[in-house]
Coordinates of C-alpha atoms in Angstrom, one line a residue:
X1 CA 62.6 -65.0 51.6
X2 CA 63.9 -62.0 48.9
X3 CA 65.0 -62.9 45.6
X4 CA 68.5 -62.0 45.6
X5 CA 70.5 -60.4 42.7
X6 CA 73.6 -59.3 41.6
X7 CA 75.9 -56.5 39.4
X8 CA 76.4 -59.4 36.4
X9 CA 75.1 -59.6 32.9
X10 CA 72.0 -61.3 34.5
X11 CA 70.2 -58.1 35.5
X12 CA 71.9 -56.0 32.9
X13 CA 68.6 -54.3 31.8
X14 CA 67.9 -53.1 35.6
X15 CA 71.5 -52.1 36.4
X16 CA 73.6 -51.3 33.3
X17 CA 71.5 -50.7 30.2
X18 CA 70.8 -47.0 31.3
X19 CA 74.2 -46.4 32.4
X20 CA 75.7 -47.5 29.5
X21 CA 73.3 -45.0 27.4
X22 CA 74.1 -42.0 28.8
X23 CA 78.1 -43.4 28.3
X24 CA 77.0 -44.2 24.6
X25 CA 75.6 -40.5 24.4
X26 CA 78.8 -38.8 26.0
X27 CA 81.3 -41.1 23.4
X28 CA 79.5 -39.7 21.0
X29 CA 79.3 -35.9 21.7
X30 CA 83.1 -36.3 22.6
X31 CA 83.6 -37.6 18.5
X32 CA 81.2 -35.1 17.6
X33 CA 83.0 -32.0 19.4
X34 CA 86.2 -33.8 17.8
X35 CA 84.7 -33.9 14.2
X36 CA 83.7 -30.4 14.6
X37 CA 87.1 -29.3 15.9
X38 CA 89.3 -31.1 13.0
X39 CA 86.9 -30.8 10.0
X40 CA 86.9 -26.7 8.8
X41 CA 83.6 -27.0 7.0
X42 CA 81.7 -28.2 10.4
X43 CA 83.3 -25.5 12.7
X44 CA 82.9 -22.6 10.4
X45 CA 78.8 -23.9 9.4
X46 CA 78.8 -23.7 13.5
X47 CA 77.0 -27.1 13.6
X48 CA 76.3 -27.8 17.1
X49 CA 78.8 -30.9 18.1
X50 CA 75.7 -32.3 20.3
X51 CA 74.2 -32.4 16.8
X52 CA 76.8 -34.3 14.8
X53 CA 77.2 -36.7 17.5
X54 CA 73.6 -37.4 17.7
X55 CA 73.4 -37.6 13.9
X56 CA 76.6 -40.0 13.6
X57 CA 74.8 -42.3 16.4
X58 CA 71.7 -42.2 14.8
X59 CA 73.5 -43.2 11.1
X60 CA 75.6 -46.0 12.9
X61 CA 72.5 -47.4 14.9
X62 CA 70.3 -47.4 11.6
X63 CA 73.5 -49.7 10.3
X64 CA 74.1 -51.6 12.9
X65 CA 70.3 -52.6 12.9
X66 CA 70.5 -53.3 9.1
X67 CA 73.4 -55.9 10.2
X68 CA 71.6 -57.6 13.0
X69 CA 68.7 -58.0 10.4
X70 CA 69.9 -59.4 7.6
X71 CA 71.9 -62.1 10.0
X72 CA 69.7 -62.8 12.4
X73 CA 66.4 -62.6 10.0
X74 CA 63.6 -63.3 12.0
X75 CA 64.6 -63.4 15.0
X76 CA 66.5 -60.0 14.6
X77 CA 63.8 -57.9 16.5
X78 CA 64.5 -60.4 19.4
X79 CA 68.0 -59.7 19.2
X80 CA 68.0 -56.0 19.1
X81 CA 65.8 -55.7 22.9
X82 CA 68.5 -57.8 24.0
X83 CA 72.1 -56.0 22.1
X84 CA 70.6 -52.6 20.9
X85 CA 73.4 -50.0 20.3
X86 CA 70.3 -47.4 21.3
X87 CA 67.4 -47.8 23.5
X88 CA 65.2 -45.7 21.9
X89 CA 63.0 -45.2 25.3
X90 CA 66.3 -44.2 27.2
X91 CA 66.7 -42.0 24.5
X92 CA 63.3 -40.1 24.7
X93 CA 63.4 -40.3 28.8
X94 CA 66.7 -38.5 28.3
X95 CA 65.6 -35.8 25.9
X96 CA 62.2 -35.5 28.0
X97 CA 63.8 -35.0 30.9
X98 CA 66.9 -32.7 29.8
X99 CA 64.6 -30.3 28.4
X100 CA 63.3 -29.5 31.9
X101 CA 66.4 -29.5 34.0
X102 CA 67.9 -27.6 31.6
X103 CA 65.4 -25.0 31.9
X104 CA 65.2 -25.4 36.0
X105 CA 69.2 -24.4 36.1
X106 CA 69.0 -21.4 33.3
X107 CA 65.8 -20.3 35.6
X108 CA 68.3 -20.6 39.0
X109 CA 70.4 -18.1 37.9
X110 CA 70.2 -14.7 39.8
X111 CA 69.9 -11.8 37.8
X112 CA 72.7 -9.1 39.1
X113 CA 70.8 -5.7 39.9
X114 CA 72.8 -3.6 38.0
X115 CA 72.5 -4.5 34.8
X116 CA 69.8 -1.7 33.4
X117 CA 67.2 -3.4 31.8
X118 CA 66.1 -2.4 28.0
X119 CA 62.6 -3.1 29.2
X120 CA 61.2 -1.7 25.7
X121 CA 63.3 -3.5 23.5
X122 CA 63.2 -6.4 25.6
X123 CA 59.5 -6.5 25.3
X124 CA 60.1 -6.2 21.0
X125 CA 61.8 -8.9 21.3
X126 CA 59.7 -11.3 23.3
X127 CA 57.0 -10.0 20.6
X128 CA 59.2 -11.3 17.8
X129 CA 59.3 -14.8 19.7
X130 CA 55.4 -15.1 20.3
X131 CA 55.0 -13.5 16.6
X132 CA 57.2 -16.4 14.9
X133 CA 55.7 -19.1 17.2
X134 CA 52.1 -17.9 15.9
X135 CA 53.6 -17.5 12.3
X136 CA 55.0 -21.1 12.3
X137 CA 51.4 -22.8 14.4
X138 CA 49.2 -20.9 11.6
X139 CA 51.8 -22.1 8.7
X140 CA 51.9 -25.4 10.2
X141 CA 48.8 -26.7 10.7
X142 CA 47.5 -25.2 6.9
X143 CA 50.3 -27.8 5.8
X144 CA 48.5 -30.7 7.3
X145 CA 45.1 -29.6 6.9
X146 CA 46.4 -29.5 3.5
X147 CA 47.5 -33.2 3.5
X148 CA 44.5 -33.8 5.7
X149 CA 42.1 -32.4 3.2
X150 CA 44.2 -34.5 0.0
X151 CA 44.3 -38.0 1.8
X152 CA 40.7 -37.7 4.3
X153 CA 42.7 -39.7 6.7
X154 CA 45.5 -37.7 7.8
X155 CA 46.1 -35.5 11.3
X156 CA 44.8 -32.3 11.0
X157 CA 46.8 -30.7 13.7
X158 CA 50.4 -32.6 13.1
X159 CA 51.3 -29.5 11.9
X160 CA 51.5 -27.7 15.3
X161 CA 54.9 -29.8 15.9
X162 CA 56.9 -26.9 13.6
X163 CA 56.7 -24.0 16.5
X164 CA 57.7 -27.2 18.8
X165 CA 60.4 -28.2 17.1
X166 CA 61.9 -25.2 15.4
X167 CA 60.9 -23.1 18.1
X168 CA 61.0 -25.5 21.3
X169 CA 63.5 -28.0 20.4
X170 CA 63.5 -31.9 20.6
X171 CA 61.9 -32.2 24.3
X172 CA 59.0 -30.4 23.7
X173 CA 58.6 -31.8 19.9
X174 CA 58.9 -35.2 21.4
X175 CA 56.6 -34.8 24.2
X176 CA 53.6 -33.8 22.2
X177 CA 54.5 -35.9 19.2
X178 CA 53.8 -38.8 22.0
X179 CA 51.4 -37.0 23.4
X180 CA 49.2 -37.3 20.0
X181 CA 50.3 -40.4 19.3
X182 CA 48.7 -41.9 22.7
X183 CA 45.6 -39.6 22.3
X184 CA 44.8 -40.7 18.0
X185 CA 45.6 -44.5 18.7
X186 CA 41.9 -45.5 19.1
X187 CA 41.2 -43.3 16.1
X188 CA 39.1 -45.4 13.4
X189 CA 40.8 -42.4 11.1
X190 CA 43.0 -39.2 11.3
X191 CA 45.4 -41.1 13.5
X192 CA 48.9 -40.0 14.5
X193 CA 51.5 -42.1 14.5
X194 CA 55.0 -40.6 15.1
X195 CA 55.9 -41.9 18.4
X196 CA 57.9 -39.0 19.2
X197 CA 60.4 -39.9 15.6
X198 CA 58.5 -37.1 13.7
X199 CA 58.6 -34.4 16.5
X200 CA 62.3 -35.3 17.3
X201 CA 63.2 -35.4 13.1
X202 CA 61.5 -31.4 12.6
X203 CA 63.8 -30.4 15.4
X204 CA 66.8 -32.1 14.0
X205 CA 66.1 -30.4 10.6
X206 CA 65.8 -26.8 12.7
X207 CA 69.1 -27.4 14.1
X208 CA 70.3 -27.8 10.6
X209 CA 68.3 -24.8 9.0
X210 CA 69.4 -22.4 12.2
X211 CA 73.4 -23.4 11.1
X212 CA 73.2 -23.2 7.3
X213 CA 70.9 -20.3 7.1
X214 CA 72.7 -18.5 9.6
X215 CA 76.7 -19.2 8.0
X216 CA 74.9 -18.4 4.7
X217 CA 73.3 -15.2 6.0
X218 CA 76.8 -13.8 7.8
X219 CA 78.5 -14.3 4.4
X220 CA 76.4 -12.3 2.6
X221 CA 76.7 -9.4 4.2
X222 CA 80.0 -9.4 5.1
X223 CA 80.3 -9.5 1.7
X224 CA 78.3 -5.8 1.6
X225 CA 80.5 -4.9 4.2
X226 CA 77.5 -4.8 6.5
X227 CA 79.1 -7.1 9.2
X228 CA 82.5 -6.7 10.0
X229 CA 84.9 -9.5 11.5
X230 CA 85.8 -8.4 15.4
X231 CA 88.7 -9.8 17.1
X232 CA 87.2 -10.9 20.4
X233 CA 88.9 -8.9 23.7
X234 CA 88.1 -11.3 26.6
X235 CA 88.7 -10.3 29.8
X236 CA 87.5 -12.5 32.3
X237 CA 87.8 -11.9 36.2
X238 CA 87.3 -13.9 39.2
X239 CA 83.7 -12.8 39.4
X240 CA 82.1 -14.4 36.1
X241 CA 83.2 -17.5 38.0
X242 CA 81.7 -16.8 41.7
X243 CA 80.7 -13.8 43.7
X244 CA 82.8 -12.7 47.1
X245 CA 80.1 -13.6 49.3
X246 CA 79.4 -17.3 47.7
X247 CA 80.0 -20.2 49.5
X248 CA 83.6 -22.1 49.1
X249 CA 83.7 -24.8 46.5
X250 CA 84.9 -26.8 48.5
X251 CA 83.4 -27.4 52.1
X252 CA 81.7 -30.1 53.6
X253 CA 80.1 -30.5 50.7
X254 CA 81.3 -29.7 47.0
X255 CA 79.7 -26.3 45.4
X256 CA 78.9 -28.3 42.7
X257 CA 77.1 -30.8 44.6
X258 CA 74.9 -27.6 45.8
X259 CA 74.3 -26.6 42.6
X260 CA 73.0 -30.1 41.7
X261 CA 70.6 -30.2 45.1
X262 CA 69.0 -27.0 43.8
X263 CA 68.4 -28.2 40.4
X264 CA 66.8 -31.6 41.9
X265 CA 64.6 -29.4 44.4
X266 CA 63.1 -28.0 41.6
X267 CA 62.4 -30.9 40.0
X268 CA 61.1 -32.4 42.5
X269 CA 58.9 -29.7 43.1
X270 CA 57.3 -29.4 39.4
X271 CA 57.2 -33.5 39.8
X272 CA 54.4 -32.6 42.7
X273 CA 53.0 -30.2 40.7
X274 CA 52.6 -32.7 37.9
X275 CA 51.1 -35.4 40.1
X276 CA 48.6 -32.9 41.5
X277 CA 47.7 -32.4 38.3
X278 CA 47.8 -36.0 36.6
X279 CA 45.4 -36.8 39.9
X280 CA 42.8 -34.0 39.3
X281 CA 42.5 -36.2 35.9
X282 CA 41.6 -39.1 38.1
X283 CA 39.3 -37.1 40.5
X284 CA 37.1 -35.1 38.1
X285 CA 37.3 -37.6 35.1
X286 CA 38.6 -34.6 32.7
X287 CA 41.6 -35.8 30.4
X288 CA 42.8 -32.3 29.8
X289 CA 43.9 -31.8 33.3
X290 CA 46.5 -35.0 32.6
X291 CA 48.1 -33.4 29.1
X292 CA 49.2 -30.3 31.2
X293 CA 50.4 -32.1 34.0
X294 CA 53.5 -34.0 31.8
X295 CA 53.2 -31.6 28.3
X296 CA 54.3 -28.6 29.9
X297 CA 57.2 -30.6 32.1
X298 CA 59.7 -27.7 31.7
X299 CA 57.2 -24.4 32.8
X300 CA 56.7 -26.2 36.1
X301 CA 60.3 -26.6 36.5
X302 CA 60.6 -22.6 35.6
X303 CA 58.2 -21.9 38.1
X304 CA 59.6 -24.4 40.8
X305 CA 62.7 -22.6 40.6
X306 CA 62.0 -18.9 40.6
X307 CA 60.2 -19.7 44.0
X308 CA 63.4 -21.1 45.0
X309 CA 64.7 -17.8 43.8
X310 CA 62.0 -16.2 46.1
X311 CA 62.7 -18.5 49.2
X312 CA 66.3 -18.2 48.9
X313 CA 65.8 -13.7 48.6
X314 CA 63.5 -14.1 51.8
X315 CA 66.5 -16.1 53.5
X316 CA 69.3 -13.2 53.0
X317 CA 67.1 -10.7 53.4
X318 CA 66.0 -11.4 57.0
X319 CA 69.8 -12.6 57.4
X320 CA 68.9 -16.5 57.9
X321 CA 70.8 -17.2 55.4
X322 CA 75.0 -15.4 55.4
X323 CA 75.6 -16.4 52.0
X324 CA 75.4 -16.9 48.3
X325 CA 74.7 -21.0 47.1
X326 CA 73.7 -20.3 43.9
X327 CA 76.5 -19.9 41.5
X328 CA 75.3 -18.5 38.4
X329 CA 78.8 -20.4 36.0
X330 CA 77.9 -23.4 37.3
X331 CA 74.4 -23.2 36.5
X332 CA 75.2 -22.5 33.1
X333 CA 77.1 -25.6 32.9
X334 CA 74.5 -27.9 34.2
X335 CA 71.9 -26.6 31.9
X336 CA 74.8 -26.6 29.0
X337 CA 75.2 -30.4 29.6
X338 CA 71.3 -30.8 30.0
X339 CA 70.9 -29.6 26.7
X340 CA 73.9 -31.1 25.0
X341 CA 72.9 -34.6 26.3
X342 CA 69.1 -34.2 25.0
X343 CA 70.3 -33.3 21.3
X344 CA 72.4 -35.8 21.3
X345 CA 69.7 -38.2 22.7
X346 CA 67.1 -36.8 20.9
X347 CA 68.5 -37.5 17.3
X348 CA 69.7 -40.8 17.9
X349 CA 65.6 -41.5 19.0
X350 CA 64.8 -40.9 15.5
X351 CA 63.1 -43.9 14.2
X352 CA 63.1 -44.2 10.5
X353 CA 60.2 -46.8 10.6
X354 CA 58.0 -44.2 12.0
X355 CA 59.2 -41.2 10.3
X356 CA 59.0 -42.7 6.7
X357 CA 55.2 -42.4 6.0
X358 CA 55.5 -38.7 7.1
X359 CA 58.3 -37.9 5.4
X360 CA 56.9 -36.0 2.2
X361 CA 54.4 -34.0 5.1
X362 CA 58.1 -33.4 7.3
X363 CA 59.9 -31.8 4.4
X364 CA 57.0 -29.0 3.4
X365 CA 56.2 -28.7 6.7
X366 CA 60.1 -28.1 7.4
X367 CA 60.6 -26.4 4.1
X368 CA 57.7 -23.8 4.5
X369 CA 58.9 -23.5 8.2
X370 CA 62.3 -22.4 7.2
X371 CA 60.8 -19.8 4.8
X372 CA 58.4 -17.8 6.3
X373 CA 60.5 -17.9 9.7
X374 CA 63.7 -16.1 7.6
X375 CA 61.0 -13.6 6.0
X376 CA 59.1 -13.0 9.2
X377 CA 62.5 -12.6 11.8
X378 CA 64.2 -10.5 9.2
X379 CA 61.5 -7.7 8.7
X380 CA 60.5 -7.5 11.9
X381 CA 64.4 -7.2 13.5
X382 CA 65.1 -4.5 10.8
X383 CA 62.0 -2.5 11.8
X384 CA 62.7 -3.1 15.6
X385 CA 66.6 -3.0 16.4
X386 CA 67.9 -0.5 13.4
X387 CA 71.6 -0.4 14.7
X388 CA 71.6 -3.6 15.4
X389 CA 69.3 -5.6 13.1
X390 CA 72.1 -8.3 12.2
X391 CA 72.8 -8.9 15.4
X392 CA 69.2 -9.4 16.4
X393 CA 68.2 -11.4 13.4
X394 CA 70.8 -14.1 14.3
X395 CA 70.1 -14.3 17.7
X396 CA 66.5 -14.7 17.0
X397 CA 66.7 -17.0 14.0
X398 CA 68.9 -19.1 15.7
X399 CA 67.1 -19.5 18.6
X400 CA 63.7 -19.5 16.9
X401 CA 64.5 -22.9 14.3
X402 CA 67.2 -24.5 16.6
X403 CA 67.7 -23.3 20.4
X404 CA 69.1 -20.8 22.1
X405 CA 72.8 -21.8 22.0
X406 CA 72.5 -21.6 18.2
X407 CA 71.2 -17.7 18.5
X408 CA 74.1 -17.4 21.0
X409 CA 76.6 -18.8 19.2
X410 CA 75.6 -16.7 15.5
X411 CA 75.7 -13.3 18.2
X412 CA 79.0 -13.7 19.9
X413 CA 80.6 -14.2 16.2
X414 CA 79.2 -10.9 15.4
X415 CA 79.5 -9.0 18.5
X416 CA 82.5 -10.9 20.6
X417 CA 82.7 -8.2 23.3
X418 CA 78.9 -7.1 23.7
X419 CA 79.3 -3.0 21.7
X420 CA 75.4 -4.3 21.2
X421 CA 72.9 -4.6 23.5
X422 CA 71.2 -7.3 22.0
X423 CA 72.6 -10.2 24.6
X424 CA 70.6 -8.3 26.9
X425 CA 67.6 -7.7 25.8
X426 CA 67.6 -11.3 24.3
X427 CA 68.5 -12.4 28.1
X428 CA 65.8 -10.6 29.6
X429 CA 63.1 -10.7 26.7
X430 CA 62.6 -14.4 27.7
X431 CA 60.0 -13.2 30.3
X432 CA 57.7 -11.5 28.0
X433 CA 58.3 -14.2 25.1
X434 CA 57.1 -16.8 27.8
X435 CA 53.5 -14.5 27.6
X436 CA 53.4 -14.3 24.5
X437 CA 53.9 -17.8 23.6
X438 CA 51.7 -19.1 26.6
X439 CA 48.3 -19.6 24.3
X440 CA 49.9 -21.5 21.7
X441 CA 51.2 -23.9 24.6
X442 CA 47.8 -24.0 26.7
X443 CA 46.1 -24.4 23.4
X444 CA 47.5 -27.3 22.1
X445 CA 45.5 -30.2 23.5
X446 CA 42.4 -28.4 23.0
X447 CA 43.4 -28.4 18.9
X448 CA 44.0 -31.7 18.7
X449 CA 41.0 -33.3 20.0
X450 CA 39.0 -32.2 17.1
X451 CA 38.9 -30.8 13.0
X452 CA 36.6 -28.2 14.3
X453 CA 38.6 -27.4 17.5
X454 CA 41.7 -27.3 15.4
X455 CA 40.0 -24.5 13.1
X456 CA 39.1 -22.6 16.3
X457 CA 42.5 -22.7 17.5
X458 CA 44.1 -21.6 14.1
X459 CA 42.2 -18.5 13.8
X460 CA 43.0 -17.7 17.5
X461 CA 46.6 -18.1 16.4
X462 CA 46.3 -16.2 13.3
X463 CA 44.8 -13.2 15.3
X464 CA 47.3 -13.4 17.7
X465 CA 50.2 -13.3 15.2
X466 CA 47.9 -9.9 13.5
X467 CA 48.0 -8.4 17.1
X468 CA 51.9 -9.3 17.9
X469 CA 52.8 -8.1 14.9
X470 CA 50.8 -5.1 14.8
X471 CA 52.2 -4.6 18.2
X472 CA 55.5 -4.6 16.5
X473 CA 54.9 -2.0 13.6
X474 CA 53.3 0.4 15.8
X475 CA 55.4 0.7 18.4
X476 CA 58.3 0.6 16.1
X477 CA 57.1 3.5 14.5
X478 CA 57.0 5.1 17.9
X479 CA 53.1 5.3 18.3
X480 CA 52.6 3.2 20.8
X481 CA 55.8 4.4 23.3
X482 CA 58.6 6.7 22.7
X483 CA 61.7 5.4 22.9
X484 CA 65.5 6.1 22.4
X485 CA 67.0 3.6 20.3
X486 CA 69.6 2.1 21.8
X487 CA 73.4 2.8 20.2

């Protein structure tokens, strides 16, 4: 005979407690888009709203937690796994798992043919990422072999997490920050213990740097008249919303609903891939096979859905399928809310517990991070884009210490109506950045299983940044290609 069971408050933990997350995450980037919208200072620092609201949860839950334990004592922790205000697990399901289908819906989009392609520039540009990710890797892990070398029993590659946190964001920062916190935990010494907290807290801290650096920045040289305030002259036309041959949105089945199945074919599809991966563990006995199977959760998504893309090109072209089902708007919306809902989720998984004994190693890392990242960006845009260097330093910085939404943000305040190429060439230099930055992502298991190993790894990095960057100088100079710079 089955057990039965029922909607009530007796199997709230299997039916409502996730629910009710995701609700607690929305309320709270609703206030923070509200904050944002009524406080000056917030809007004109562009502060992401899914940032304030994840910060005001996070400061409310760290309160509410103070409450529960000074009235309920010991029995507090007993308390909070019954009534927490935020389930820090949700949380970091959330953030792992927004991270790739935000990623699987910005990779759905179809690319309209003609748009002309700055291939040259666009391949700068994917240089300047891969550059900065190496910059940051080399910078970071000297910090903690730094602290590693002061204390003897410190880990020696913690510092990786700044390219994964400035550069990647909270899912990626999380997932490896977990990821070396499950592979140090039978360490006698050198352990890790962040738990995700200290990945999730340098990524909160880029999302702050990518805002005030990039307000301060603006000011400054709109001050020397460098950047000039443009009124923005949108036009907008029923094709940035859908294409004549697309499917209805309403038919027997909502367009949006479509939009959704695509995104969950994908990730079903990198799930497979993940599995296959996670079993090869089991069947040869090598560990490594199992970190790339869940560290790299969001590539597979990328590649499930560009051979969607490829299905789906097949289709029309040997007229199976009439019309259009990808709409690229709505795409942009799912992977909008994707990303809003894992910053949000991401900040409020912060857990001060296991943040505070790395908290002097978080602020140099972050500190020397934000430095060399300003230095770097700035002298390589102004030797790349000449015409447009502002425009691609914000773009860049932004997305290179918080995400892309920041660097997108910093360009349309710039450059409302696109006179610049530079949305472009960002758009499209996302290939080539993915090459560039593909060692420092299949590298990172290997540099963490060992001091030695992690010595190994840095210099490959730091010869990799030598080569990107020389890369960048030469063919800047025009003696690697010729090029017309773009007006």
């Amino acid at each position: 005979m089955s057990t039965g069971w029922s909607f009530d408050l007796s199997q709230f933990d299997q039916v409502w407690k996730a629910m009710l997350q995701v609700a607690i995450l929305l309320i709270f980037l609703l206030i923070g888009n509200t904050l944002r919208r009524v406080i000056p200072f917030l809007r004109k620092a562009f502060i992401p709203s899914a940032l304030i609201g994840g910060l005001l949860l996070f400061i409310i839950n760290i309160s509410y937690e103070g409450i529960v334990g000074l009235v309920q004592g010991d029995n507090a922790k007993a308390f909070l796994q019954t009534y927490s205000l935020v389930d820090r697990r949700i949380m970091q399901i959330i953030t792992y798992h927004g991270l790739a289908i935000g990623f699987i819906a910005s990779s759905l989009k179809i690319v309209a043919k003609e748009k002309k392609a700055p291939i040259f520039e666009s391949v700068q540009n994917g240089a300047i990422t891969g550059g900065t990710y190496m910059l940051q890797a080399v910078f970071g892990i000297a910090v903690s072999l730094i602290f590693f070398w002061a204390t003897r029993n410190f880990f020696y590659d913690a510092g990786v997490l700044l390219p994964l946190g400035f550069g990647q964001g909270p899912g990626n920062a999380l997932t490896w920050d977990i990821n070396f916190t499950e592979m140090t935990k039978d360490w006698a010494s050198n352990k890790f213990d962040g738990q995700g907290s200290v990945g999730l807290t340098i990524a909160s801290i880029g999302f702050l740097v990518a805002s005030i650096v990039g307000v301060i920045y603006m000011n400054i040289y709109r001050h020397k008249g460098e950047i000039v305030h443009k009124d923005i002259k949108l036009q907008r036309s029923v094709s940035d919303f859908e294409l004549n041959d697309e499917i209805e949105d309403s038919e027997s089945v909502d367009k949006m609903s479509i939009q959704v199945a695509f995104v969950g074919v994908a990730f079903a599809l990198s799930f497979l891939v993940m599995f296959f991966f996670a079993k090869l563990t089991d069947w040869t006995g090598v560990a490594l096979f199992n970190s790339v199977a869940w560290g790299f959760n969001f590539i597979w998504g990328v590649l499930a859905a560009n051979l969607i893309k490829l299905v789906v090109k097949f289709l029309r072209k040997k007229n199976l399928m009439h019309r259009r089902y990808i709409n690229n708007y709505q795409m942009d919306r799912i992977s909008g809310f994707a990303f809003d809902l894992m910053i949000v989720a991401g900040v409020a998984a912060i857990d001060v517990e296991a943040v505070g004994p790395y908290l002097p190693f978080i602020l140099v890392l972050s500190a020397v991070g934000t430095i060399i990242t300003i230095i770097y960006v700035r002298m390589m845009t102004k030797m790349c884009f000449k015409n447009y260097q502002h425009e691609a330093f914000l773009v860049n910085f932004g997305t290179l210490t918080g995400t892309a939404s920041n660097g997108m943000i910093f360009l349309r305040e710039i450059d409302p109506n696109n006179e610049t190429p530079m949305s472009n060439i960002f758009i499209i230099s996302q290939l080539p950045a993915m090459i560039f930055v593909a060692p420092l992502l299949l590298l990172l298991n290997m540099s963490a299983t060992s001091e030695v190993k992690c010595y190994i790894v840095f210099a490959i990095f730091f010869v990799l940044f030598a080569l990107y960057t020389t890369f960048l100088i030469l063919s800047s100079k025009g003696l690697i290609f010729k090029k017309k710079q773009t007006e």
